[in-house]
Tab-separated table of C-alpha atoms and ligand atoms in Angstrom:
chain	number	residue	atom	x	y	z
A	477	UNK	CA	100.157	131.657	114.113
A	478	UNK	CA	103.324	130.232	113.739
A	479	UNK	CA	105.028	127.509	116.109
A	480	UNK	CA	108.590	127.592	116.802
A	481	UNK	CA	110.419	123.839	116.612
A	482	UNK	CA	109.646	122.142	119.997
A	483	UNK	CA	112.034	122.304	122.427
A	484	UNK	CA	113.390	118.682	122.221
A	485	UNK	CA	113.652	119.285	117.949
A	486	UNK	CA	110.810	117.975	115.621
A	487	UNK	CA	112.710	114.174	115.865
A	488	UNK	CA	111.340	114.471	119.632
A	489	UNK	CA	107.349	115.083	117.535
A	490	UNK	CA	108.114	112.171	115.974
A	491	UNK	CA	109.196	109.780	118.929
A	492	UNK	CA	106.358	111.023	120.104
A	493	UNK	CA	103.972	110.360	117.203
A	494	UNK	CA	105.606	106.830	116.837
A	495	UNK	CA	104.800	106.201	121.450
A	496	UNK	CA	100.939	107.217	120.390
A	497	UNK	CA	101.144	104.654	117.227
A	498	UNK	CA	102.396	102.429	119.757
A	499	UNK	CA	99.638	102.510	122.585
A	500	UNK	CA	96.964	103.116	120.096
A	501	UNK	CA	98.186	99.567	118.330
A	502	UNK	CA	98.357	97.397	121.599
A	503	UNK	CA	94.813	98.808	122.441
A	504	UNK	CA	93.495	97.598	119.232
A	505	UNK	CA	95.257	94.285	119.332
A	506	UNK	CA	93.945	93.829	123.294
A	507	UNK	CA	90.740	94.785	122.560
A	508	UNK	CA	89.375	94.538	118.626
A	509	UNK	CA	91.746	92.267	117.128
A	510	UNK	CA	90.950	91.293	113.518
A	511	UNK	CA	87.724	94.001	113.898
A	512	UNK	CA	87.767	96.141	111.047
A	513	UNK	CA	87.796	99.057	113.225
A	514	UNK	CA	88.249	99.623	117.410
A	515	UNK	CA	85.421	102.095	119.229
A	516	UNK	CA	88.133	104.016	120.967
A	517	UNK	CA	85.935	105.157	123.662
A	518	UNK	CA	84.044	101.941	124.721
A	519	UNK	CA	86.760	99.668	123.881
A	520	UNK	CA	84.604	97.835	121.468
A	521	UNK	CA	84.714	96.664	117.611
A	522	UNK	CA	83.042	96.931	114.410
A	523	UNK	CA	83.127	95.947	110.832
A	524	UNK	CA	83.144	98.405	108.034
A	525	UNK	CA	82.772	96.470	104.749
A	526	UNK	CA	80.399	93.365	105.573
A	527	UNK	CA	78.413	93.639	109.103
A	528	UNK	CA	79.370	90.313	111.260
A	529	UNK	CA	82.230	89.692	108.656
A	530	UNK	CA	85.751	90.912	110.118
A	531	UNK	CA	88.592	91.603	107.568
A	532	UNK	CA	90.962	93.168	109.788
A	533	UNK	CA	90.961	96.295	108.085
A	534	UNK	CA	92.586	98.024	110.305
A	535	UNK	CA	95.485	95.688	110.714
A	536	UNK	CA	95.947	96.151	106.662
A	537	UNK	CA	95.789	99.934	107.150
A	538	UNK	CA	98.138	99.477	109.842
A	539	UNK	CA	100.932	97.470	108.041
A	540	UNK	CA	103.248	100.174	106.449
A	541	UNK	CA	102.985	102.662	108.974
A	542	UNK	CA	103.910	100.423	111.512
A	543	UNK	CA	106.946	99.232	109.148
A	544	UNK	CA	108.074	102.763	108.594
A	545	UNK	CA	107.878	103.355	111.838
A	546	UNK	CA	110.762	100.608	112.675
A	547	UNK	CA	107.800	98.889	114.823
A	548	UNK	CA	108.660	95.525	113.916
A	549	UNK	CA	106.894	93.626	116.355
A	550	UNK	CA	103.752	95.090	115.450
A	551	UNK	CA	104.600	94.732	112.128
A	552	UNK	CA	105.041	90.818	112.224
A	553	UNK	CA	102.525	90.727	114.779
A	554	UNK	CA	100.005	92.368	111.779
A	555	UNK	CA	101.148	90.389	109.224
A	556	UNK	CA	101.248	86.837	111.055
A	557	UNK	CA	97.056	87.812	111.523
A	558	UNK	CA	96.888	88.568	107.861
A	559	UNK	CA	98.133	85.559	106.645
A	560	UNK	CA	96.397	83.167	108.694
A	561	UNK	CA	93.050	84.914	109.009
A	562	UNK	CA	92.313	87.103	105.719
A	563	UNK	CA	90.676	85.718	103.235
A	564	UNK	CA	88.506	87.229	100.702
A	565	UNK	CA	86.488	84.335	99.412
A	566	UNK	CA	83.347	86.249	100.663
A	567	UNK	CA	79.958	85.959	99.850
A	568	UNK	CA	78.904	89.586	99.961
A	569	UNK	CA	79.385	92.893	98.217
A	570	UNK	CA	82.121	94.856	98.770
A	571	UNK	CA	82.255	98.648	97.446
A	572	UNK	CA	84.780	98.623	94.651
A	573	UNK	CA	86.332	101.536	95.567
A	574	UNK	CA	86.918	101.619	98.866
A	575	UNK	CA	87.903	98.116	99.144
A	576	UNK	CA	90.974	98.649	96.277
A	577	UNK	CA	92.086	101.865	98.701
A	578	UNK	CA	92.251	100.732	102.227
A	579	UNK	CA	92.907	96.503	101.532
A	580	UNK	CA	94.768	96.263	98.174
A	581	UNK	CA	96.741	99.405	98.743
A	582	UNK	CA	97.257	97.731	102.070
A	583	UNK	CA	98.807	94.759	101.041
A	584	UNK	CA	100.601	96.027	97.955
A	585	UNK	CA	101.976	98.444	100.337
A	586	UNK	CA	102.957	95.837	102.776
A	587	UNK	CA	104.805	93.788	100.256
A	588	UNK	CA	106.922	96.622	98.941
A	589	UNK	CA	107.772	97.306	102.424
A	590	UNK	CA	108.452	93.428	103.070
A	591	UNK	CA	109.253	91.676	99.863
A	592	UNK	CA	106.785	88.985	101.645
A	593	UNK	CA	105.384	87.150	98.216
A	594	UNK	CA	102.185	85.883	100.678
A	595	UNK	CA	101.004	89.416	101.086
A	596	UNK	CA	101.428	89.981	96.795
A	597	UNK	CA	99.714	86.672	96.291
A	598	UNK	CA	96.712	87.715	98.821
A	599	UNK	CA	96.571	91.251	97.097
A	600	UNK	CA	96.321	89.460	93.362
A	601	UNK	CA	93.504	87.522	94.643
A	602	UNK	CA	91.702	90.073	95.793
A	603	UNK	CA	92.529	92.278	92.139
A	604	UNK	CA	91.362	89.163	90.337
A	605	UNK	CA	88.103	89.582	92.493
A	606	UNK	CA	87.519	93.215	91.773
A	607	UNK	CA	88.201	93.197	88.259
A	608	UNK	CA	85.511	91.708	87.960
A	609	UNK	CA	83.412	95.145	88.040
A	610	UNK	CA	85.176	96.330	85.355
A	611	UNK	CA	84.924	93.459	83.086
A	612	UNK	CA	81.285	93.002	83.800
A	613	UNK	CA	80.445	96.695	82.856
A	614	UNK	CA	79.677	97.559	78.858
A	615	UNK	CA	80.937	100.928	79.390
A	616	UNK	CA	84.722	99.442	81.206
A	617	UNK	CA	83.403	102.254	84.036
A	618	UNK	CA	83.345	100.178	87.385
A	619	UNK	CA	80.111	99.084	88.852
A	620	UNK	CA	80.144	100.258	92.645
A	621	UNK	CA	79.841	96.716	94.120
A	622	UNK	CA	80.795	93.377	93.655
A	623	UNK	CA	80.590	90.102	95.553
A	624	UNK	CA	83.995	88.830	96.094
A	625	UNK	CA	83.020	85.050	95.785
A	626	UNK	CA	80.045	84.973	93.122
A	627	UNK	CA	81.330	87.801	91.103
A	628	UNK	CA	77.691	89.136	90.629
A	629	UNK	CA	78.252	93.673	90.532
A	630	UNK	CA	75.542	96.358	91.606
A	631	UNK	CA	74.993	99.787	91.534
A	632	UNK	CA	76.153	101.082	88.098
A	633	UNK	CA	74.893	104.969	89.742
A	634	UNK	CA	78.463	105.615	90.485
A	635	UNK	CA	81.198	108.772	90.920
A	636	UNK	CA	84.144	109.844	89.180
A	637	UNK	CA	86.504	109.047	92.527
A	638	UNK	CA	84.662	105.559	92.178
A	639	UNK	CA	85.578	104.997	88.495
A	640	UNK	CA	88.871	106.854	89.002
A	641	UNK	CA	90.953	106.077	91.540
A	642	UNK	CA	92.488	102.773	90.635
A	643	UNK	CA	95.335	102.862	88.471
A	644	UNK	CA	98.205	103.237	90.855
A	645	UNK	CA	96.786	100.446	93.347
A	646	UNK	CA	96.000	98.259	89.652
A	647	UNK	CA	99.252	99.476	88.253
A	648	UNK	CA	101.398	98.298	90.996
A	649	UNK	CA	99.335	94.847	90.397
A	650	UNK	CA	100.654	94.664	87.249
A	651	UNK	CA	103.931	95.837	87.943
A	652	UNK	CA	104.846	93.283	90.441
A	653	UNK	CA	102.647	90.074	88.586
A	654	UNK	CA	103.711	90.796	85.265
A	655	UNK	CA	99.999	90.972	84.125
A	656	UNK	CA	99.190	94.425	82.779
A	657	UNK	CA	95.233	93.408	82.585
A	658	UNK	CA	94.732	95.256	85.714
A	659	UNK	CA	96.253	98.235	84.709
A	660	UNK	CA	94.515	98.061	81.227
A	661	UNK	CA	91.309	98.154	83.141
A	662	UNK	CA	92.117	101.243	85.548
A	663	UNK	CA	93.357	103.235	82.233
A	664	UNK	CA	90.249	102.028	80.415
A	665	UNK	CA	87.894	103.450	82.729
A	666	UNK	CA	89.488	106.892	82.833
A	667	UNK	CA	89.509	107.380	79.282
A	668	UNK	CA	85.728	106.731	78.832
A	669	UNK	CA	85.406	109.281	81.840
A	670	UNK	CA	87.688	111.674	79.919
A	671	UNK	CA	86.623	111.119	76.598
A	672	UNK	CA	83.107	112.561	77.472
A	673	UNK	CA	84.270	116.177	79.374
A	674	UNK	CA	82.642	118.603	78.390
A	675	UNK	CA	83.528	121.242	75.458
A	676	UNK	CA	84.513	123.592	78.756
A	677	UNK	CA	87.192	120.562	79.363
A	678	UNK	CA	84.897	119.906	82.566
A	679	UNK	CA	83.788	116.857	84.351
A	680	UNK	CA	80.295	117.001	86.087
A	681	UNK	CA	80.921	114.108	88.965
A	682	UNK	CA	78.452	111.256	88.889
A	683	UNK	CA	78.242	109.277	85.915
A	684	UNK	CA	76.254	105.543	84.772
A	685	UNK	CA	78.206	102.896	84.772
A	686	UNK	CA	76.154	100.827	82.148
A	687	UNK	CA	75.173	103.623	79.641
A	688	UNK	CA	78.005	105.792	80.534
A	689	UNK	CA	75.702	108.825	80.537
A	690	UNK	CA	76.555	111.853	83.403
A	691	UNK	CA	74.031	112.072	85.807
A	692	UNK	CA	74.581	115.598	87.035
A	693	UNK	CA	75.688	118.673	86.291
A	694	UNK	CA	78.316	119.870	88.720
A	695	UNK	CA	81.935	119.459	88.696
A	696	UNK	CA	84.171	119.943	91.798
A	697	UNK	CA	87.639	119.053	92.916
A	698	UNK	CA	86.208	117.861	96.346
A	699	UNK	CA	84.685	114.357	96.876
A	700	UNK	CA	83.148	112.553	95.029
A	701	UNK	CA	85.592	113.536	92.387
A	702	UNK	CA	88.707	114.674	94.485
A	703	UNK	CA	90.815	111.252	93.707
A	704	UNK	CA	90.128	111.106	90.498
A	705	UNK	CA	92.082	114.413	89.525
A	706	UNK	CA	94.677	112.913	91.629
A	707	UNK	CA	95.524	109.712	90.388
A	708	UNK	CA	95.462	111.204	87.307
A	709	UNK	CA	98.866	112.847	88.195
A	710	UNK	CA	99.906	109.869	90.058
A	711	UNK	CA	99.643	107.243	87.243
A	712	UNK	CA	101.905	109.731	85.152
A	713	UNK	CA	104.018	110.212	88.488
A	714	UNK	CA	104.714	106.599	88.961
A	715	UNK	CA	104.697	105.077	85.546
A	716	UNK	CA	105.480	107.641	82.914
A	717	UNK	CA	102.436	107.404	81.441
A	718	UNK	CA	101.773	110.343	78.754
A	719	UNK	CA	98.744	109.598	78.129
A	720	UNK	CA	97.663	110.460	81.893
A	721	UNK	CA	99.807	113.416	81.833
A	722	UNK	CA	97.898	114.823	78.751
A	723	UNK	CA	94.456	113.971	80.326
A	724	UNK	CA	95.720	116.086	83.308
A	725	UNK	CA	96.855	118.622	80.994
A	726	UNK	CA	93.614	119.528	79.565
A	727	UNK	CA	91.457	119.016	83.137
A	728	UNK	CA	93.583	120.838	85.396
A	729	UNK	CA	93.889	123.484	82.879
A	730	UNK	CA	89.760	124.111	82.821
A	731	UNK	CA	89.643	123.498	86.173
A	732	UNK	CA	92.051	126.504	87.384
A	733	UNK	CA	90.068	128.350	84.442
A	734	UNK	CA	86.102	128.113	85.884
A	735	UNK	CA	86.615	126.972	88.919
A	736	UNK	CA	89.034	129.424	90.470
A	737	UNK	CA	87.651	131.847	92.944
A	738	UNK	CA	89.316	134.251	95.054
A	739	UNK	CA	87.366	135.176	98.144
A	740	UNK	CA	89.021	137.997	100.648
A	741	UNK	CA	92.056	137.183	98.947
A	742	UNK	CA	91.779	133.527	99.498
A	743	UNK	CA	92.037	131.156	96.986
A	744	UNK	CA	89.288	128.256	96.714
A	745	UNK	CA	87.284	126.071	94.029
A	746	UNK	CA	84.221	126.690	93.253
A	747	UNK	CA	81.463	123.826	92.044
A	748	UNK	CA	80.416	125.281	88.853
A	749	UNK	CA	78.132	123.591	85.890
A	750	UNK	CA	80.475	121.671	83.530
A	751	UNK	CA	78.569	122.555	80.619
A	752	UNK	CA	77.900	126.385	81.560
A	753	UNK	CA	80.946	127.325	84.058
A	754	UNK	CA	78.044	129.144	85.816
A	755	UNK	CA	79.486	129.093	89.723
A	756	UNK	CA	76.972	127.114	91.755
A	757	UNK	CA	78.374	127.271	95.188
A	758	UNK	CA	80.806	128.929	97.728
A	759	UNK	CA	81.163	125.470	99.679
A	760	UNK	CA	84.517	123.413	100.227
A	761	UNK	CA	84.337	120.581	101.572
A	762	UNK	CA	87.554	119.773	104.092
A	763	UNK	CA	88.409	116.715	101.993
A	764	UNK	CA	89.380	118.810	99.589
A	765	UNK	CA	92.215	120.134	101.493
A	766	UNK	CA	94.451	117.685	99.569
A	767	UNK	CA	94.473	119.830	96.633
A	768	UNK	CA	97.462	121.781	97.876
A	769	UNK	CA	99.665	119.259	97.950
A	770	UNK	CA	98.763	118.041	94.696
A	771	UNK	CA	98.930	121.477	92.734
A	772	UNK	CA	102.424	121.380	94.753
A	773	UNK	CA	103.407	118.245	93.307
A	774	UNK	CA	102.538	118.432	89.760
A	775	UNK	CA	105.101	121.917	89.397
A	776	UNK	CA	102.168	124.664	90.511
A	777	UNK	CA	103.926	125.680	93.632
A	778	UNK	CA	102.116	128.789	94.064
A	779	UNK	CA	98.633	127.590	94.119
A	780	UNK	CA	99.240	124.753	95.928
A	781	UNK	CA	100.776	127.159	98.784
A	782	UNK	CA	97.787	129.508	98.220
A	783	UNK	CA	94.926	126.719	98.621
A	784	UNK	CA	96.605	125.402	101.793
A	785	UNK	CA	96.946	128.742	103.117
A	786	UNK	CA	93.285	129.601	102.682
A	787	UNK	CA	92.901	125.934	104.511
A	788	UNK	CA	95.547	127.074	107.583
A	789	UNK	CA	93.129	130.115	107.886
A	790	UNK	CA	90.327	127.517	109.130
A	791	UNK	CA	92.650	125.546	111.242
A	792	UNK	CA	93.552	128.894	112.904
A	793	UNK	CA	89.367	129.265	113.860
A	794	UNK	CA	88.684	126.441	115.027
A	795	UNK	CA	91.355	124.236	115.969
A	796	UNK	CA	90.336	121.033	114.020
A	797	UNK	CA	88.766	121.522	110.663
A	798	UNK	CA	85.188	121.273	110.296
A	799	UNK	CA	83.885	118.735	107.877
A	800	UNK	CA	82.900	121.263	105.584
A	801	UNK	CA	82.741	124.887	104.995
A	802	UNK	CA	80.992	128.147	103.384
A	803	UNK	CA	84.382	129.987	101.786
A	804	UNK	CA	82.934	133.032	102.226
A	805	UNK	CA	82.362	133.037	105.814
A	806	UNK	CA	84.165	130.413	106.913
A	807	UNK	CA	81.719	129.006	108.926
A	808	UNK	CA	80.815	125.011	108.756
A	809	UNK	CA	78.551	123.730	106.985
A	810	UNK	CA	78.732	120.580	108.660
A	811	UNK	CA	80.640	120.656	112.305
A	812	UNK	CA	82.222	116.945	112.772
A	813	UNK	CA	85.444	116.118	111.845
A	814	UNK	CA	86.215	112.284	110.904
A	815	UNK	CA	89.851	112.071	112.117
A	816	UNK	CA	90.377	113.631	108.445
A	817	UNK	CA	93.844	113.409	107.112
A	818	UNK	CA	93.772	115.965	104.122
A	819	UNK	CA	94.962	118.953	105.453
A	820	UNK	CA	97.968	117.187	107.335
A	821	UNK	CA	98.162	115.300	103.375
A	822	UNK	CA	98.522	118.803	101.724
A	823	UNK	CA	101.262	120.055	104.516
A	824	UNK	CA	103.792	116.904	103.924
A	825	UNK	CA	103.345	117.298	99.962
A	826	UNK	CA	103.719	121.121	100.481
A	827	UNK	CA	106.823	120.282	102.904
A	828	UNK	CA	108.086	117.661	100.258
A	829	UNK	CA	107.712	120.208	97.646
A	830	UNK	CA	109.551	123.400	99.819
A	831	UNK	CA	111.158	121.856	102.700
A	832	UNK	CA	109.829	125.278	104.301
A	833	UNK	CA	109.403	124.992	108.125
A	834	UNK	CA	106.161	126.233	107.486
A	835	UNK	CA	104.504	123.231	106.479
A	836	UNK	CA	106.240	120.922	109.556
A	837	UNK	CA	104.950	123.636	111.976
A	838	UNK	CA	101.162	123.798	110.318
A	839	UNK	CA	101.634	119.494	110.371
A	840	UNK	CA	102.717	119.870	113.807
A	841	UNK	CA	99.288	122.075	114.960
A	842	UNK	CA	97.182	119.339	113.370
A	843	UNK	CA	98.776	117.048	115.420
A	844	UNK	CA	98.580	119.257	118.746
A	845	UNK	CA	95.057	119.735	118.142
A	846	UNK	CA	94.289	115.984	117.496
A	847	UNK	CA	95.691	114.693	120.696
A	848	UNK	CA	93.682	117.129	122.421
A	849	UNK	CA	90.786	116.834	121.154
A	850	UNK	CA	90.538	113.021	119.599
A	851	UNK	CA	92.577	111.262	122.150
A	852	UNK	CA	90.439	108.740	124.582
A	853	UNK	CA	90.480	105.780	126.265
A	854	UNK	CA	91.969	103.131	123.966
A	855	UNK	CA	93.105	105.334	120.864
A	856	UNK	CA	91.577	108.043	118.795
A	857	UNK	CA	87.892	108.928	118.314
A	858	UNK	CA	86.338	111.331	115.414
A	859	UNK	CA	84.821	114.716	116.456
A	860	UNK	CA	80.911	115.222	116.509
A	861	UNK	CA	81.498	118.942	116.597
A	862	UNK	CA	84.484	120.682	116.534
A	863	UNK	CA	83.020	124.099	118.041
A	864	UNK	CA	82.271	121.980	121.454
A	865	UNK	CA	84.977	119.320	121.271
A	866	UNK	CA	82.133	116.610	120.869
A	867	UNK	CA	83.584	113.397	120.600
A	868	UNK	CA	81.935	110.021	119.247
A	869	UNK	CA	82.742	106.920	119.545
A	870	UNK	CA	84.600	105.775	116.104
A	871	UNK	CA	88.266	105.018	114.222
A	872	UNK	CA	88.448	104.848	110.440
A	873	UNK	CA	90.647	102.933	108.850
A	874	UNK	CA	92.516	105.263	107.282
A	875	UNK	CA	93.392	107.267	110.239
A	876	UNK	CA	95.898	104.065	110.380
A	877	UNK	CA	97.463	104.552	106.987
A	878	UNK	CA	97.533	108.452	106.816
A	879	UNK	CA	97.931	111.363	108.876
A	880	UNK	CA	100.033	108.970	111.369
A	881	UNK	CA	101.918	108.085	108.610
A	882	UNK	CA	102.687	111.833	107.787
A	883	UNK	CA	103.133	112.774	110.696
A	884	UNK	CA	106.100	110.419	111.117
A	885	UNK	CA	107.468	111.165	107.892
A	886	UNK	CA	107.630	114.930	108.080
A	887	UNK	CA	109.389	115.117	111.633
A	888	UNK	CA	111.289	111.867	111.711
A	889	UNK	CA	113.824	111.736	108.357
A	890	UNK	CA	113.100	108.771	108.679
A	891	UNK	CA	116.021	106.023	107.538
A	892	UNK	CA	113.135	103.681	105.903
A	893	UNK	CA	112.017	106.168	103.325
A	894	UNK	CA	113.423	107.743	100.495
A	895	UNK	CA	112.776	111.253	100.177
A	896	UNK	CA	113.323	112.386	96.919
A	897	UNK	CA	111.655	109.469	95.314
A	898	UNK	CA	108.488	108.316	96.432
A	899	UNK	CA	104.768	107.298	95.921
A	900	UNK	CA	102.165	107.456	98.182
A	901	UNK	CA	98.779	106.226	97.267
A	902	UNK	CA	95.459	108.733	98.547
A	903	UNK	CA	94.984	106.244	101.116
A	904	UNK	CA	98.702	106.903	102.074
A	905	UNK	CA	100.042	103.775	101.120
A	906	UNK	CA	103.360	103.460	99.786
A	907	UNK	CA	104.108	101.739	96.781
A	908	UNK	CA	107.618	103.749	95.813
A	909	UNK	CA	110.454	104.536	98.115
A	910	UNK	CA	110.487	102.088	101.069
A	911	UNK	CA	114.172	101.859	101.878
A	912	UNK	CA	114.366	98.316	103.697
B	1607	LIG	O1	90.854	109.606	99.537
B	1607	LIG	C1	90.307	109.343	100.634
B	1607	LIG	N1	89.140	109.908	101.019
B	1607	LIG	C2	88.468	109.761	102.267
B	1607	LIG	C3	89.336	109.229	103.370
B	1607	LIG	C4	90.006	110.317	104.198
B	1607	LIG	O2	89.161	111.388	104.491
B	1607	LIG	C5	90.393	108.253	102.893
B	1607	LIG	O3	89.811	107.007	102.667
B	1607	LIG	C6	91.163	108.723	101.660
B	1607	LIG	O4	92.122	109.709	101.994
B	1608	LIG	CA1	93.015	110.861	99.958
């Protein structure tokens, strides 16, 4: 069901978008401070990498949006905490991949926004920390963890997304330092990753960090593979990298080849066996809503508008998509929703792509249906079922540096960004077109 433009024109969305970002901000800064994360209903705080170890996570999250935005104050106000509390001499283990997502694609995105050589030098420290998984590891495939001050890694059972999404976050490292080591190391890891696909040109999704052996048999474009597939476009995207392009080439070619599957005349991914192509399941998991934007992005228009179409179909049932879904019936197979951002990622990239009203209308909905169902007491709180309107009692991080962020972009034109030439990272931070 289409909307028609508000009355007061979609820059009225966006002042509007930009008055929640403000509200939600000054409640976290009254209330949680320097917490990683706010507990929008209670008022309270938590941590999210290290329990009893703050590292203002969502202040980094925070930083570009608010810049964007033209909230200045808060923008200072975020960076004066970053550079006199963050530090990231830490005795405990961080997880590799998440960490290089939401903090160093938090800072690198806050010095291309600022120029501010503190936040670069903060963001090399913490690359020299975390390269430290990849030089540890026999195979060059990450380790999951590592401990920021003794350098000792764990978990070698990793994921594709966890051995693959680095190189624009590592690249931009390099970029801006000079030293292409970290980049080397992002690039490294994909190739082992690539080098072993299957002879169906198929990647089954967790994989052994020491003996680089798979450890399953699935492949799927959702997590825990989902950003892998991505930054494989990205890396070619942002730094011309053929290489990238060609391992994109051959993956996104098998991909739409096995794992297509049209359902009621909707189009979806299967999970299939990498080996076989046998079709294992009918599930989708709402993560991988993404995938729209990105077939968009990389020139295939018309699947990209297909997959988020079979995605707005969901949105239309129930409001707020459910974590996860059976494609055939529609019906969740698991009924939470974590503030996600994808499907609000897929209609930007789609509008980016189109500039059809379409995609700001279907952006718009997401938004409609967030403030009425997340909104609470000091900011917004994740779903526990989105057939009842549920709510717990929870912010992620990312909630910060995404669908905000979109939002703001795709009603506001905004002066600060550069639309035709741009990068933003699957955490949504920008490391390409900030227009200061
Ligand atoms: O790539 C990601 N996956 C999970 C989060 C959003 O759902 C977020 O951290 C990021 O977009
Ligand atoms: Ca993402």
């Amino acid at each position: 069901t289409a909307l028609a433009p508000p009355p007061g024109g979609w820059r009225a969305v966006a002042e509007d978008v930009r008055a929640e970002v403000r509200w939600a901000w000054r409640s976290y800064v009254d209330r949680a401070f320097g917490h990683d994360q706010i507990k929008p209903v209670s008022g309270g705080s938590e941590e999210f990498f290290v329990p009893g170890h703050p590292m203002g996570l969502t202040v980094v999250e925070a930083l570009d949006t608010l810049w964007l935005m033209e909230l200045d104050a808060e923008f200072a106000e975020g960076v004066r905490w970053v550079k006199s509390h963050l530090s990231f001499d830490v005795d405990a283990s961080f997880q590799v991949f998440e960490t290089n997502i939401r903090m160093l694609g938090g800072l690198l995105s806050a010095y291309h926004v600022s120029g501010d050589g503190a936040l670069l030098a903060l963001a090399r420290d913490l690359g020299d920390r975390l390269l430290v998984a990849f030089s540890k590891s026999p195979t060059g495939i990450p380790y999951r963890y590592v401990n920021l001050r003794t350098g000792a890694v764990s978990s070698p059972e990793t994921n594709l997304a966890e051995t693959g999404t680095y190189i624009t976050e590592f690249g931009s490292l390099s970029k801006w330092t000079g030293d292409r080591k970290y980049y080397n190391a992002a690039k490294k890891a994909f190739k082992y990753t690539f080098d072993r696909r299957t002879s169906l040109g198929l990647l089954p999704w967790d994989v052994h960090a020491e003996t680089g052996a798979w450890r399953n048999r699935l492949a799927t474009i959702g997590p825990p593979a989902d950003s892998y597939y991505e930054y494989l476009w990205d890396g070619w995207h942002l730094f011309g990298d053929r290489d990238l392009k060609a391992w994109w080439d051959v993956l996104i070619r098998a991909i739409l080849r096995y794992q297509t599957d049209v359902v009621s005349g909707r189009l979806w991914f299967a999970q299939v066996d990498a080996f076989t192509g046998q079709r294992s399941s009918r599930t989708q998991s709402e993560l991988a809503a993404f995938f729209g934007g990105l077939l968009a992005e990389s020139g295939d228009i018309a699947r990209g508008r297909a997959y988020h179409d079979s995605w707005t179909a969901v949105q239309d049932r129930y409001g707020v998509l459910p974590e996860g879904i059976n494609y055939t019936s529609l019906r969740p197979t698991s009924v939470g929703n974590q503030l996600r951002p994808e499907y609000a990622d897929g209609a930007f990239f789609l509008w980016l792509a189109t500039r059809e009203e379409i995609y700001r209308e279907r952006a718009h909905r997401h938004y409609q249906e967030m403030k009425r169902t997340s909104r609470t007491n000091y900011g917004y709180t994740i779903l526990r079922d989105v057939t009842t309107g549920a709510q717990g009692d929870f912010c992620p991080g990312y909630w910060w540096s995404e669908q905000l962020k979109y939002y703001w972009l795709i009603f506001s034109d905004s002066r600060r960004f550069d639309y035709t030439s741009h990068y933003l990272s699957t955490e949504g931070n920008i490391f390409l077109g900030a227009r200061r």
